[in-house]
PDB file of C-alpha atoms in Angstrom:
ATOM      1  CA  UNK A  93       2.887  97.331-108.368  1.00 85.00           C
ATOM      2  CA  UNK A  94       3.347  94.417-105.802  1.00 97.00           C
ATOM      3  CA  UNK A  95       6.493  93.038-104.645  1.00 98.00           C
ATOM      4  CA  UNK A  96       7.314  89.360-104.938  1.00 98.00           C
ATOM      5  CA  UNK A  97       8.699  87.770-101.975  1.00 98.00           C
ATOM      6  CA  UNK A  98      10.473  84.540-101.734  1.00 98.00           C
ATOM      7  CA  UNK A  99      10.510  83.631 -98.030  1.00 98.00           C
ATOM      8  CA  UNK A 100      11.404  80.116 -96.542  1.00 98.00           C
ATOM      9  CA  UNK A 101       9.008  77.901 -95.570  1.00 98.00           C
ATOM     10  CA  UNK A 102       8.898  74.297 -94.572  1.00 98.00           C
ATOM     11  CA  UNK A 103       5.746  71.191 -94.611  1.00 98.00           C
ATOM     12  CA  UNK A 104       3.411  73.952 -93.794  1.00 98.00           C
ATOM     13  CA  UNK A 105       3.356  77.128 -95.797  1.00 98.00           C
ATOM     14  CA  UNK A 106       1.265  79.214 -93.744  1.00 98.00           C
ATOM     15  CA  UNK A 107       4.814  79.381 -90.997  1.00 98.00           C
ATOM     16  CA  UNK A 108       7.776  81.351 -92.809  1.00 98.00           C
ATOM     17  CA  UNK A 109      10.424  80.648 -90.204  1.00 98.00           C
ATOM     18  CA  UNK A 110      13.661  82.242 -91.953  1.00 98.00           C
ATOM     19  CA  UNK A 111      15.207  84.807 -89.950  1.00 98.00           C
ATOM     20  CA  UNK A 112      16.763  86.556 -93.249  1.00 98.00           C
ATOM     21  CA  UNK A 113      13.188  86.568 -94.678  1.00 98.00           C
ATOM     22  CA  UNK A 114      11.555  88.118 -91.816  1.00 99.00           C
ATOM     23  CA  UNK A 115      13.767  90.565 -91.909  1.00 98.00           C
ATOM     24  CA  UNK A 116      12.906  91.608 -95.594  1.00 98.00           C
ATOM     25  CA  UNK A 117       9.153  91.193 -94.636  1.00 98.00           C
ATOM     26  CA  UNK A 118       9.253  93.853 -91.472  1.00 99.00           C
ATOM     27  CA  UNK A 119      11.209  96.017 -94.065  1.00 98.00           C
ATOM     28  CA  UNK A 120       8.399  95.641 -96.826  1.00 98.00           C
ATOM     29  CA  UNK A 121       5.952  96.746 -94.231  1.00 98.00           C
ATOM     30  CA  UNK A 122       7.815  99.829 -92.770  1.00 98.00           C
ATOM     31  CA  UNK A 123       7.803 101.455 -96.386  1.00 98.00           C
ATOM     32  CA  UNK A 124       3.875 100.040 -96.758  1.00 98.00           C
ATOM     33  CA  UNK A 125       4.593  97.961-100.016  1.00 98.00           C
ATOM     34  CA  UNK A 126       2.530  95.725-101.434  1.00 97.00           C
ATOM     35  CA  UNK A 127       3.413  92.493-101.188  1.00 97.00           C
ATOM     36  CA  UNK A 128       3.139  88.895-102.683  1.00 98.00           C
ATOM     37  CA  UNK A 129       5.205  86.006-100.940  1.00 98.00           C
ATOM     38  CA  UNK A 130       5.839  82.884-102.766  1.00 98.00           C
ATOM     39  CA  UNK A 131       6.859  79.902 -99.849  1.00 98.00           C
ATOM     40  CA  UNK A 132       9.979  78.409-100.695  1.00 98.00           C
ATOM     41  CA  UNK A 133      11.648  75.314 -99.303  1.00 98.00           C
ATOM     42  CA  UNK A 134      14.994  74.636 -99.159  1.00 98.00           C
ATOM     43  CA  UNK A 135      15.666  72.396-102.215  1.00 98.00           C
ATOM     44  CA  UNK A 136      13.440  74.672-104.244  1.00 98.00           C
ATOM     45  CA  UNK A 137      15.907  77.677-103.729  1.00 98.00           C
ATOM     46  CA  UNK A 138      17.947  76.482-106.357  1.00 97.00           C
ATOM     47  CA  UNK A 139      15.374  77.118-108.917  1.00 98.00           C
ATOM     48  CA  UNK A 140      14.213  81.024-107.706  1.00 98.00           C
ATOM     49  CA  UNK A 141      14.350  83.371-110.516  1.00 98.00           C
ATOM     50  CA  UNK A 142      16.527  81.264-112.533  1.00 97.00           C
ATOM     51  CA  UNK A 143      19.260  80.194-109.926  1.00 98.00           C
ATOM     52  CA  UNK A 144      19.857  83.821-109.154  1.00 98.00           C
ATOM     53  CA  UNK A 145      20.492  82.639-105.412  1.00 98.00           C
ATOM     54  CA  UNK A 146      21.443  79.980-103.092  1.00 97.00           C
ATOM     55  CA  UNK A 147      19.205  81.584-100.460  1.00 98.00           C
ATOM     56  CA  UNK A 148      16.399  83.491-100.017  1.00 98.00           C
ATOM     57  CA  UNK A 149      14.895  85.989 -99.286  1.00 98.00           C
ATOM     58  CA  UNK A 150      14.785  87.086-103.134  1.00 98.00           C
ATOM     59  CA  UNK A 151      11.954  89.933-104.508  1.00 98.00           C
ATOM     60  CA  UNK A 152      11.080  91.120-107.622  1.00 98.00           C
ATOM     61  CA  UNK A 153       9.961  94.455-108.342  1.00 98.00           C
ATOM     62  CA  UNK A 154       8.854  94.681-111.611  1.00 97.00           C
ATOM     63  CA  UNK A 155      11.870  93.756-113.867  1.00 97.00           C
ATOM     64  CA  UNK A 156      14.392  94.491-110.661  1.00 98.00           C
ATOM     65  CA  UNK A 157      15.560  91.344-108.840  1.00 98.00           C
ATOM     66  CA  UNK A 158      17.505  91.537-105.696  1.00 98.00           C
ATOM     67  CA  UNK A 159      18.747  88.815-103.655  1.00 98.00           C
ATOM     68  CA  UNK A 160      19.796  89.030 -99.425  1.00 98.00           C
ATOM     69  CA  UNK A 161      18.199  91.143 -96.939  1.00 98.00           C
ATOM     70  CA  UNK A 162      20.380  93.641 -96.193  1.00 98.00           C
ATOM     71  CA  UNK A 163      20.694  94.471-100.311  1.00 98.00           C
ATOM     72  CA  UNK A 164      17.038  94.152-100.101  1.00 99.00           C
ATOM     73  CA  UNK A 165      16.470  96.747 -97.383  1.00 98.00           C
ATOM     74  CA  UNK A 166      18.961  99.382 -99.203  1.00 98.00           C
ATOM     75  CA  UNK A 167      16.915  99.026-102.370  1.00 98.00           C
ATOM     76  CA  UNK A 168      13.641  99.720-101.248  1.00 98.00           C
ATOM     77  CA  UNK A 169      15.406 102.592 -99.383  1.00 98.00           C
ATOM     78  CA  UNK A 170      16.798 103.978-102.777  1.00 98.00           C
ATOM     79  CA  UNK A 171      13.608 102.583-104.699  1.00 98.00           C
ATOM     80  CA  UNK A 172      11.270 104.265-102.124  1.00 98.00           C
ATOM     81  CA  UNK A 173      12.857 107.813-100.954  1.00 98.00           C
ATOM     82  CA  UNK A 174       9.285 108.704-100.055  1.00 98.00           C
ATOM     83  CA  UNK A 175       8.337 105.899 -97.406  1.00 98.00           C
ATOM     84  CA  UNK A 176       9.222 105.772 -94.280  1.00 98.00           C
ATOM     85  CA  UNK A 177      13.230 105.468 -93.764  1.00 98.00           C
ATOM     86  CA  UNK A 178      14.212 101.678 -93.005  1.00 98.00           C
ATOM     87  CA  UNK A 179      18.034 103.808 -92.037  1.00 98.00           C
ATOM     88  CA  UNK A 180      17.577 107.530 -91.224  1.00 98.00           C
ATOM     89  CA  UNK A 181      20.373 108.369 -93.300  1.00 97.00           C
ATOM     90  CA  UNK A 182      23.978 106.763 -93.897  1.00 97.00           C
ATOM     91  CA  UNK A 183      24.854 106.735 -89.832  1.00 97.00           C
ATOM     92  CA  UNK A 184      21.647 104.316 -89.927  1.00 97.00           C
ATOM     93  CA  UNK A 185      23.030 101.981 -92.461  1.00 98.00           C
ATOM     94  CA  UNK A 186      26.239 101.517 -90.937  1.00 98.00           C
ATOM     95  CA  UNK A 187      24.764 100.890 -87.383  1.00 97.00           C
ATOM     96  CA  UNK A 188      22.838  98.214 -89.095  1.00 98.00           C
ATOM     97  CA  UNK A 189      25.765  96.799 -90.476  1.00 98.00           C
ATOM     98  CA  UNK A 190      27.250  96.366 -87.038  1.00 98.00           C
ATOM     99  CA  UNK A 191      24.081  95.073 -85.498  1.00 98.00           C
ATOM    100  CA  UNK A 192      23.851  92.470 -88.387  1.00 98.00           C
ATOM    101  CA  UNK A 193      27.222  91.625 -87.684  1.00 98.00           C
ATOM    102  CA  UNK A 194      26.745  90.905 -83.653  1.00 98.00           C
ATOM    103  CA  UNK A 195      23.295  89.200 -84.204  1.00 98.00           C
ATOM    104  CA  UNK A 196      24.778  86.705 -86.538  1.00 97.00           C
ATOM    105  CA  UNK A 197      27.624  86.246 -84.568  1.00 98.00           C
ATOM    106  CA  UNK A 198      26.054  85.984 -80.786  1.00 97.00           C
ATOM    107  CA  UNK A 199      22.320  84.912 -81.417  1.00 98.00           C
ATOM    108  CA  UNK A 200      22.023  83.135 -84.488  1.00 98.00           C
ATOM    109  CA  UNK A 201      24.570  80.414 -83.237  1.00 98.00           C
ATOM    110  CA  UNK A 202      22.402  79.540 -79.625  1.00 98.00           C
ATOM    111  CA  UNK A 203      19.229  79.588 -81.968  1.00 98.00           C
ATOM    112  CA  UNK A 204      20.627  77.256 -83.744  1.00 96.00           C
ATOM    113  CA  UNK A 205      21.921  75.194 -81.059  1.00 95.00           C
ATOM    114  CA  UNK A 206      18.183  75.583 -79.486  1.00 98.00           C
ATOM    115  CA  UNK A 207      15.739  74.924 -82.265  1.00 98.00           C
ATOM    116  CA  UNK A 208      18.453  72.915 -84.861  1.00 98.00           C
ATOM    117  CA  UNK A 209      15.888  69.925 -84.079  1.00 98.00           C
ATOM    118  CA  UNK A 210      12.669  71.606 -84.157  1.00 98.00           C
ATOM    119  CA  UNK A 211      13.423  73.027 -87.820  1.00 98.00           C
ATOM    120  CA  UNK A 212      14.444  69.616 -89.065  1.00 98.00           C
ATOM    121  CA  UNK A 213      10.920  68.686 -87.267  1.00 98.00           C
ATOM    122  CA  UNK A 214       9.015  71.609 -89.747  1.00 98.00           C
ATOM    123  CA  UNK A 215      10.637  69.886 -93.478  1.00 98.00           C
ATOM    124  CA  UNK A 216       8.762  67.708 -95.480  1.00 98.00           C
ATOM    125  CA  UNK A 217      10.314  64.398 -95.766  1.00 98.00           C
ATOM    126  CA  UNK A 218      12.838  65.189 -99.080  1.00 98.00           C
ATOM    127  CA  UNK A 219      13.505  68.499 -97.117  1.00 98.00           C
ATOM    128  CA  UNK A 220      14.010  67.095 -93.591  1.00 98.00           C
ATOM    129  CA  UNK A 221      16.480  64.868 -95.155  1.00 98.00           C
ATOM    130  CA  UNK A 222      18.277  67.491 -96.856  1.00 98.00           C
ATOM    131  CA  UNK A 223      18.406  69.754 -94.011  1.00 98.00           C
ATOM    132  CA  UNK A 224      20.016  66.544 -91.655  1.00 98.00           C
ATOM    133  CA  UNK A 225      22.458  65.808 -93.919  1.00 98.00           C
ATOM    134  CA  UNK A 226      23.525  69.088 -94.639  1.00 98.00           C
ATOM    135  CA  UNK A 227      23.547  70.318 -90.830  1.00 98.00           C
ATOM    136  CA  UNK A 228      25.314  67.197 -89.937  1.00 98.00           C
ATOM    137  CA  UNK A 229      27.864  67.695 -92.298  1.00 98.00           C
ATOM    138  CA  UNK A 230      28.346  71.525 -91.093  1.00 97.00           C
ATOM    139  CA  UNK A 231      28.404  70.807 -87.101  1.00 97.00           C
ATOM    140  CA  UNK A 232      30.065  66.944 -88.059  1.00 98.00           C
ATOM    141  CA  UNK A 233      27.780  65.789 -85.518  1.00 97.00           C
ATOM    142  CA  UNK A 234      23.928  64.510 -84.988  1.00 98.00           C
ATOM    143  CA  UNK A 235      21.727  66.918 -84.926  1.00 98.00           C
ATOM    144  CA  UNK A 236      20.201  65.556 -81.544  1.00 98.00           C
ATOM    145  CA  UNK A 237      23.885  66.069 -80.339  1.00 98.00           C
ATOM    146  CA  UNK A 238      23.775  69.596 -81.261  1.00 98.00           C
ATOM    147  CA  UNK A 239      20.801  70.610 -79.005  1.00 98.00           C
ATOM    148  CA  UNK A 240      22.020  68.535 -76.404  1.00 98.00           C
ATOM    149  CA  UNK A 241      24.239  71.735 -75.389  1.00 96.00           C
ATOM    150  CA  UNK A 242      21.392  74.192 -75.122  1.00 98.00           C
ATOM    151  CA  UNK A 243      20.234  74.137 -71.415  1.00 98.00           C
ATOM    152  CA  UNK A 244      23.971  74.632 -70.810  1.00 98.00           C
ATOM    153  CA  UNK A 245      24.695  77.425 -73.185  1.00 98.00           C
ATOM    154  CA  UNK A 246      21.609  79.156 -72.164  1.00 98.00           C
ATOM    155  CA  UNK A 247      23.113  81.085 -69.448  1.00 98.00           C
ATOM    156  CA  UNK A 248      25.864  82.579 -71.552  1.00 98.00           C
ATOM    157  CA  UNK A 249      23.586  83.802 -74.389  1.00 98.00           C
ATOM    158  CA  UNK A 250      20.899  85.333 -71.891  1.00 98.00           C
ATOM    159  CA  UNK A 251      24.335  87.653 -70.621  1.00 98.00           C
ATOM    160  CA  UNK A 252      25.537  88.206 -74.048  1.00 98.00           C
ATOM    161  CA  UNK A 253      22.460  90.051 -74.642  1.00 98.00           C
ATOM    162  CA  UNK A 254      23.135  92.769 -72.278  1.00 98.00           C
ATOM    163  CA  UNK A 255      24.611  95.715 -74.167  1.00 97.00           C
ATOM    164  CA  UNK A 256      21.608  95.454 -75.711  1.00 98.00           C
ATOM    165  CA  UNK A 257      19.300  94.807 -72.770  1.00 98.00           C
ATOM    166  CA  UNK A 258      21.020  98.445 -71.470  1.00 98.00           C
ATOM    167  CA  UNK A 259      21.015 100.436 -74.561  1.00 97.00           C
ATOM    168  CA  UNK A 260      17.020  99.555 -74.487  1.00 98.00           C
ATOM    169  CA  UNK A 261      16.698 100.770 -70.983  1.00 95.00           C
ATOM    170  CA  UNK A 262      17.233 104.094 -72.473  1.00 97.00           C
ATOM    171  CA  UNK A 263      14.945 103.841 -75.839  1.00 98.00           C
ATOM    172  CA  UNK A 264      12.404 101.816 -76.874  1.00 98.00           C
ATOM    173  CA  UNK A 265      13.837 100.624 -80.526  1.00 98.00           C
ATOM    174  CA  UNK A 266      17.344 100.031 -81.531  1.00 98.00           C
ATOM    175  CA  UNK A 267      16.458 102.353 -83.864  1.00 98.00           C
ATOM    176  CA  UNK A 268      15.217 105.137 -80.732  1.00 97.00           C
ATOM    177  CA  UNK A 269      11.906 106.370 -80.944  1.00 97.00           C
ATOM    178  CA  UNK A 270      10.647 104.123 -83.720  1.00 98.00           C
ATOM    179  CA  UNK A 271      11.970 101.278 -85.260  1.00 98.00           C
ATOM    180  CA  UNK A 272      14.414 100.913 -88.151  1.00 98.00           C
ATOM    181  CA  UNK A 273      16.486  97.923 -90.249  1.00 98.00           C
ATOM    182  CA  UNK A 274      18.277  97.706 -87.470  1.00 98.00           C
ATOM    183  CA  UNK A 275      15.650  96.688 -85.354  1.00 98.00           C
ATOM    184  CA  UNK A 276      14.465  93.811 -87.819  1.00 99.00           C
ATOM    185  CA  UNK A 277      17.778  92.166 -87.953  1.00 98.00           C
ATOM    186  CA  UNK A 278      17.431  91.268 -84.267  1.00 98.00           C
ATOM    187  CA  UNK A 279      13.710  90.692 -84.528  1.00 99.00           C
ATOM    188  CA  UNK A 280      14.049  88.396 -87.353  1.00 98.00           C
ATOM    189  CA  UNK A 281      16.869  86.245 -85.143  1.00 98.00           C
ATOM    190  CA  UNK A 282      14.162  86.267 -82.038  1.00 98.00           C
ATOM    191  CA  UNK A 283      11.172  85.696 -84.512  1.00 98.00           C
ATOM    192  CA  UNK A 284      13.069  82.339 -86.141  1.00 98.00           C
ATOM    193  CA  UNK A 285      13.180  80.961 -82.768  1.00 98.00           C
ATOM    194  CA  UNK A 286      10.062  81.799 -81.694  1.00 98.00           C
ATOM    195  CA  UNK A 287       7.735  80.046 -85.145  1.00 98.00           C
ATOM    196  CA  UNK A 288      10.641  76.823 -84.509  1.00 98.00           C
ATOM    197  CA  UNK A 289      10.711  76.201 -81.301  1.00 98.00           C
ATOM    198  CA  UNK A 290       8.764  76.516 -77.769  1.00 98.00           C
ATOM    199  CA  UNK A 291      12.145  76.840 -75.522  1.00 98.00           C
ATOM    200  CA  UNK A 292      11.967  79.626 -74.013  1.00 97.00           C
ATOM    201  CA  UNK A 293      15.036  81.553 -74.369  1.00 98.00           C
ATOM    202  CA  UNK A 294      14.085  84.972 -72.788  1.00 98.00           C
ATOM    203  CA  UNK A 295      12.053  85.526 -69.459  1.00 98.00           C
ATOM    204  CA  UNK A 296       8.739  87.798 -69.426  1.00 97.00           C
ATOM    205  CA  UNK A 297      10.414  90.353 -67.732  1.00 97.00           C
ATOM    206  CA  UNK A 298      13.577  90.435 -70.208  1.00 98.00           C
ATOM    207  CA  UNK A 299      13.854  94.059 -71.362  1.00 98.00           C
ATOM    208  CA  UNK A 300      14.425  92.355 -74.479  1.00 98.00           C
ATOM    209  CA  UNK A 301      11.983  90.181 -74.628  1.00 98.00           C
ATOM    210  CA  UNK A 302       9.830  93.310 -73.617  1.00 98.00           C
ATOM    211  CA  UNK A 303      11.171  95.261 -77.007  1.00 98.00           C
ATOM    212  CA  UNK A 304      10.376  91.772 -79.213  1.00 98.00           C
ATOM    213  CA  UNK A 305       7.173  91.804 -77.913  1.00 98.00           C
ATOM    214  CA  UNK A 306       6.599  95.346 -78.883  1.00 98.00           C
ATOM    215  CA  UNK A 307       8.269  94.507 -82.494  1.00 98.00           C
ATOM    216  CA  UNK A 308       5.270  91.443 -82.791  1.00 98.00           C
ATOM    217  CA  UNK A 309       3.179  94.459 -82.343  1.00 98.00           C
ATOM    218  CA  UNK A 310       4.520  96.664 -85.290  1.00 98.00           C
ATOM    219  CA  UNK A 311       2.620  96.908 -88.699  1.00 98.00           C
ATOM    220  CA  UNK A 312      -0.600  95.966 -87.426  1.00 98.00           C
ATOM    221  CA  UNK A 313       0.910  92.606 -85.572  1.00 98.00           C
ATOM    222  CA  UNK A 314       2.349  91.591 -88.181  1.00 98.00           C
ATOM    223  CA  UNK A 315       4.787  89.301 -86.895  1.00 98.00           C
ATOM    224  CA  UNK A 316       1.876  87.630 -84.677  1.00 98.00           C
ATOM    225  CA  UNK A 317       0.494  86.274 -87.992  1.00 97.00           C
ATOM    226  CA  UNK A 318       2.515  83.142 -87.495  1.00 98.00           C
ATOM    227  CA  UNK A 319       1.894  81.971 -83.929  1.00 98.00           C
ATOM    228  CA  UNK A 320       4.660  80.637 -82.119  1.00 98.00           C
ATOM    229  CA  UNK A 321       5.703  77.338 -81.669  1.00 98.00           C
ATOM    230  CA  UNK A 322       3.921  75.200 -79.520  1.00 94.00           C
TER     231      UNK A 322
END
């Protein structure tokens, strides 16, 4: 049976930008699901299986519905015993947690600051002007004003990246030998930035940007599918 998945799109719906949904997607592919995505923007979220959500990702797997990625990735890992292990047991799910916690709390606020323009730049007009307003609203400032702080900031989130920079200096995945959740929660930050925005936020020879570039590479390339930003 194919899965449904909801994943965020903006004018074009060929470039699912959402970090959350990329996460879901890499997860999807790990335990070699079939898959059908149905692009979402952000005022038709509402609407998604009834209201179940105010965000996406959402699937549905036959009758099941589930809602947020990391209840999404524990599912298919209950659903799906037989697949490939998105944790490698219960010490897997709670590194995750952590990881989820630090990405969302170090990266996803400079990507923000970074691309907050360029993703108002991918909306359709009744979208763009949602997404302004409500941005606006949350930083109480333009969002021009916003990215203003990026070539400043840029420093400071290269160096916050180091205890992971080191821990991949010993392994090639967060996850060691091969990837895991763990690994997509990062990815998906790194992969939002990279389908909104061309500033650069890692060099070449960035042991992380080394380990993203071997994540684009996972499941047949799948996260090359969507080029990057231009």
């Amino acid at each position: 049976m194919t899965i449904l998945l909801y994943e965020l799109v903006g004018r074009d719906e060929g470039r699912p930008f959402s970090p959350h949904c990329w996460k879901a997607t890499m997860a999807l592919a790990q335990k070699g699901l079939d898959i059908s995505t149905a692009p979402t923007r952000f005022l038709e979220v509402p609407a998604v299986e009834g209201g179940v959500s105010k965000t996406v990702p959402v699937i549905r797997d036959g009758d099941k519905v589930v809602t947020d990625s990391f209840a999404i990735a524990l599912y298919l890992e209950e659903a799906y015993p037989d697949r490939p292990s998105l944790f490698g047991g219960e010490g897997g799910k709670a590194m995750a947690r952590f990881i989820e916690r630090w990405s969302q709390s170090t990266i996803h606020p400079y990507v923000t600051t970074a691309a907050l323009v360029d993703l108002h730049a991918m909306q359709d007009e009744q979208n763009g002007s949602y997404f302004r307003q409500s941005r606006e609203q949350r930083f109480g400032k333009r969002l021009e004003d916003v990215v203003a702080a990026r070539d400043a900031g840029l420093a400071t989130f290269r160096a916050a990246l180091e205890p992971l920079r080191s821990m991949l200096s010993y392994q090639p995945f967060i996850g060691g030998a091969s990837p895991l959740f763990a690994d997509y929660i990062v990815f998906g930050a790194l992969q939002w930035a990279r389908i909104a925005s061309p500033y650069k936020l890692l060099e070449d020879s960035d042991v992380v940007a080394q380990w993203f570039t071997r994540c684009l590479d996972l499941h047949g390339g799948l996260g090359r599918k969507v080029a990057a930003a231009a």
